[in-house]
XYZ file of C-alpha atoms in Angstrom:
207
model
C 8.151 6.342 -7.166
C 6.305 3.343 -8.718
C 6.150 1.404 -5.419
C 4.429 4.213 -3.655
C 1.327 3.446 -5.817
C 1.071 -0.285 -5.065
C -2.115 -1.497 -3.253
C -0.053 -3.436 -0.824
C 3.638 -4.190 -0.737
C 3.027 -7.927 -0.723
C 0.601 -8.037 -3.761
C 2.595 -5.358 -5.872
C -0.643 -4.825 -7.812
C -1.301 -1.313 -9.065
C -4.019 0.851 -7.573
C -7.195 1.754 -9.512
C -7.796 5.458 -10.258
C -10.390 5.585 -7.513
C -8.154 4.086 -4.838
C -5.145 6.137 -6.104
C -7.198 9.334 -5.570
C -8.254 8.271 -2.126
C -4.737 7.420 -1.057
C -3.301 10.644 -2.627
C -5.908 12.798 -0.600
C -5.046 10.937 2.619
C -1.268 11.406 2.230
C -1.801 15.135 1.256
C -4.011 15.647 4.414
C -1.560 13.947 6.723
C 1.446 15.901 5.366
C -0.528 19.284 5.721
C -1.586 18.223 9.361
C 1.376 16.576 10.874
C 4.564 17.451 8.934
C 4.416 20.960 7.300
C 3.712 22.831 10.635
C 6.981 21.243 12.042
C 8.943 21.736 8.833
C 8.089 25.536 8.767
C 9.738 26.011 12.165
C 12.978 24.615 10.617
C 12.959 26.401 7.166
C 15.247 29.433 6.624
C 17.264 30.903 3.696
C 20.496 29.153 4.777
C 19.222 25.589 4.657
C 18.615 23.255 1.674
C 15.553 20.976 1.402
C 17.661 18.014 2.284
C 19.111 19.631 5.431
C 15.639 20.563 6.613
C 14.483 17.076 6.054
C 17.316 15.669 8.122
C 16.741 18.179 10.954
C 13.088 17.161 10.996
C 13.871 13.476 11.124
C 16.482 14.055 13.927
C 13.929 16.022 15.837
C 11.270 13.323 15.461
C 13.719 10.510 16.294
C 14.723 12.291 19.629
C 11.105 12.903 20.474
C 10.092 9.292 19.766
C 13.137 7.406 21.241
C 14.123 9.925 24.035
C 17.755 9.571 22.948
C 20.149 12.319 21.848
C 21.976 10.440 19.131
C 21.836 10.480 15.240
C 18.933 8.534 13.774
C 19.517 5.411 11.926
C 19.324 5.817 8.025
C 16.302 3.500 7.776
C 14.444 4.880 10.724
C 12.341 7.292 8.576
C 10.985 4.407 6.511
C 9.690 2.389 9.510
C 8.308 5.279 11.555
C 6.903 7.900 9.233
C 5.722 6.693 5.851
C 4.037 9.997 4.879
C 7.420 11.870 5.237
C 8.857 9.883 2.349
C 6.161 11.383 0.110
C 6.855 14.884 1.558
C 10.641 14.559 0.857
C 9.978 13.525 -2.706
C 7.255 15.881 -3.714
C 7.393 19.034 -1.520
C 9.750 21.905 -0.666
C 8.778 23.916 2.418
C 5.022 23.991 2.553
C 4.474 23.712 -1.216
C 4.641 21.043 -3.873
C 7.977 21.072 -5.684
C 7.429 22.493 -9.200
C 10.525 20.685 -10.484
C 9.337 17.174 -9.887
C 9.389 15.340 -13.302
C 5.967 14.587 -14.665
C 4.780 10.916 -13.929
C 5.111 8.486 -16.762
C 2.150 5.998 -16.965
C 3.309 2.532 -17.798
C 0.003 2.013 -19.584
C -0.179 4.813 -22.290
C -3.783 3.645 -23.076
C -5.106 4.474 -19.623
C -7.673 7.181 -19.509
C -7.832 9.072 -16.092
C -11.176 10.785 -15.529
C -11.020 14.517 -14.599
C -14.283 14.130 -12.547
C -14.786 11.581 -9.843
C -17.000 8.770 -11.288
C -20.460 8.180 -9.749
C -21.176 5.206 -7.538
C -22.846 3.362 -10.431
C -19.941 3.960 -12.774
C -17.410 2.813 -10.117
C -19.480 -0.402 -9.676
C -19.513 -1.034 -13.506
C -15.727 -0.533 -13.587
C -15.153 -2.816 -10.671
C -17.416 -5.492 -12.180
C -15.569 -5.331 -15.566
C -12.163 -5.624 -13.767
C -13.474 -8.656 -11.761
C -14.786 -10.266 -14.954
C -11.423 -9.601 -16.739
C -9.493 -11.102 -13.814
C -11.727 -14.255 -13.913
C -11.180 -14.572 -17.627
C -7.436 -14.400 -17.215
C -7.690 -17.083 -14.520
C -9.706 -19.386 -16.754
C -7.351 -18.849 -19.725
C -4.299 -19.674 -17.620
C -5.200 -22.329 -15.197
C -2.792 -23.078 -12.336
C -0.653 -26.124 -12.745
C -1.812 -29.140 -10.798
C -0.488 -29.412 -7.266
C 0.750 -32.773 -5.982
C -1.428 -34.434 -3.307
C -0.211 -34.403 0.249
C 0.112 -38.267 0.109
C 2.599 -38.096 -2.707
C 4.652 -35.417 -0.857
C 4.856 -37.598 2.257
C 6.023 -40.636 0.258
C 9.073 -38.862 -1.064
C 9.834 -36.503 1.846
C 11.065 -37.134 5.295
C 8.437 -36.816 7.975
C 10.052 -33.820 9.722
C 10.568 -31.995 6.523
C 7.020 -32.483 5.524
C 5.810 -30.997 8.814
C 7.943 -27.906 8.090
C 6.660 -27.627 4.587
C 3.043 -27.931 5.598
C 3.494 -25.296 8.325
C 5.187 -22.973 5.789
C 2.384 -23.532 3.378
C -0.248 -22.912 5.984
C 1.432 -19.648 7.117
C 1.615 -18.477 3.490
C -1.938 -19.289 2.875
C -3.075 -17.432 6.050
C -1.029 -14.323 5.028
C -2.483 -14.378 1.522
C -6.022 -14.497 2.874
C -5.300 -11.695 5.452
C -3.832 -9.517 2.556
C -6.936 -10.165 0.450
C -9.220 -9.213 3.257
C -7.349 -6.042 3.900
C -7.547 -5.262 0.198
C -11.258 -5.774 0.115
C -11.602 -3.006 2.809
C -10.272 -0.495 0.301
C -13.223 -1.230 -2.039
C -15.764 -0.062 0.580
C -18.235 2.331 -1.197
C -16.972 1.181 -4.546
C -18.257 -2.363 -4.654
C -21.672 -3.181 -3.234
C -21.662 -4.390 0.396
C -23.283 -7.654 -0.359
C -20.706 -8.521 -3.079
C -17.892 -7.584 -0.597
C -19.399 -9.826 2.115
C -19.740 -12.671 -0.524
C -15.990 -12.314 -1.385
C -14.966 -12.220 2.310
C -17.099 -15.426 2.908
C -15.394 -17.042 -0.019
C -11.972 -16.203 1.512
C -12.948 -17.399 4.941
C -14.022 -20.730 3.479
C -10.459 -21.238 2.238
C -8.934 -21.002 5.661
C -7.056 -24.134 6.594
C -8.515 -26.393 9.337
C -7.057 -26.010 12.797
């Protein structure tokens, strides 16, 4: 239940209230549009929620693959990410009233009952950015050995592999950050978003 609220699986950083709300409404809309109509055709008094879910998955698997065989247990996680939320939080067409209340890992968090204005969202985002920079300054990263030193103590072939692995990791990290910035559209001013994207592109390794 906690992982469903991550921004991205790779960063494992938690969503802000604004992005959580946006993701929740998107999942709710997709469940109502694409899943519930098909579920209702399978529901009757003789089937449990779990049985209905398995019938739905089997139906979707056969439709997608064209094969009449049992679906693989992991198939639902790689082909229909919204269905996981449906299975956990719904029964039939309604939210499951027996789902335990969520426990916030931060008991001091205050969740607004009304969507904040654009100005308030910008102020919050600026404060989070300032806090992040403060943490970075307070805990500087340990110094990294220069490429020359690495080449002296490492065989040539191994060094090439290490550099390639490092390059791929850097490219993936930059890509994840760019994707993350897209979620801040309409929350952070466009010129600030563009400036952060430019800063990321400047860190791209040379070809």
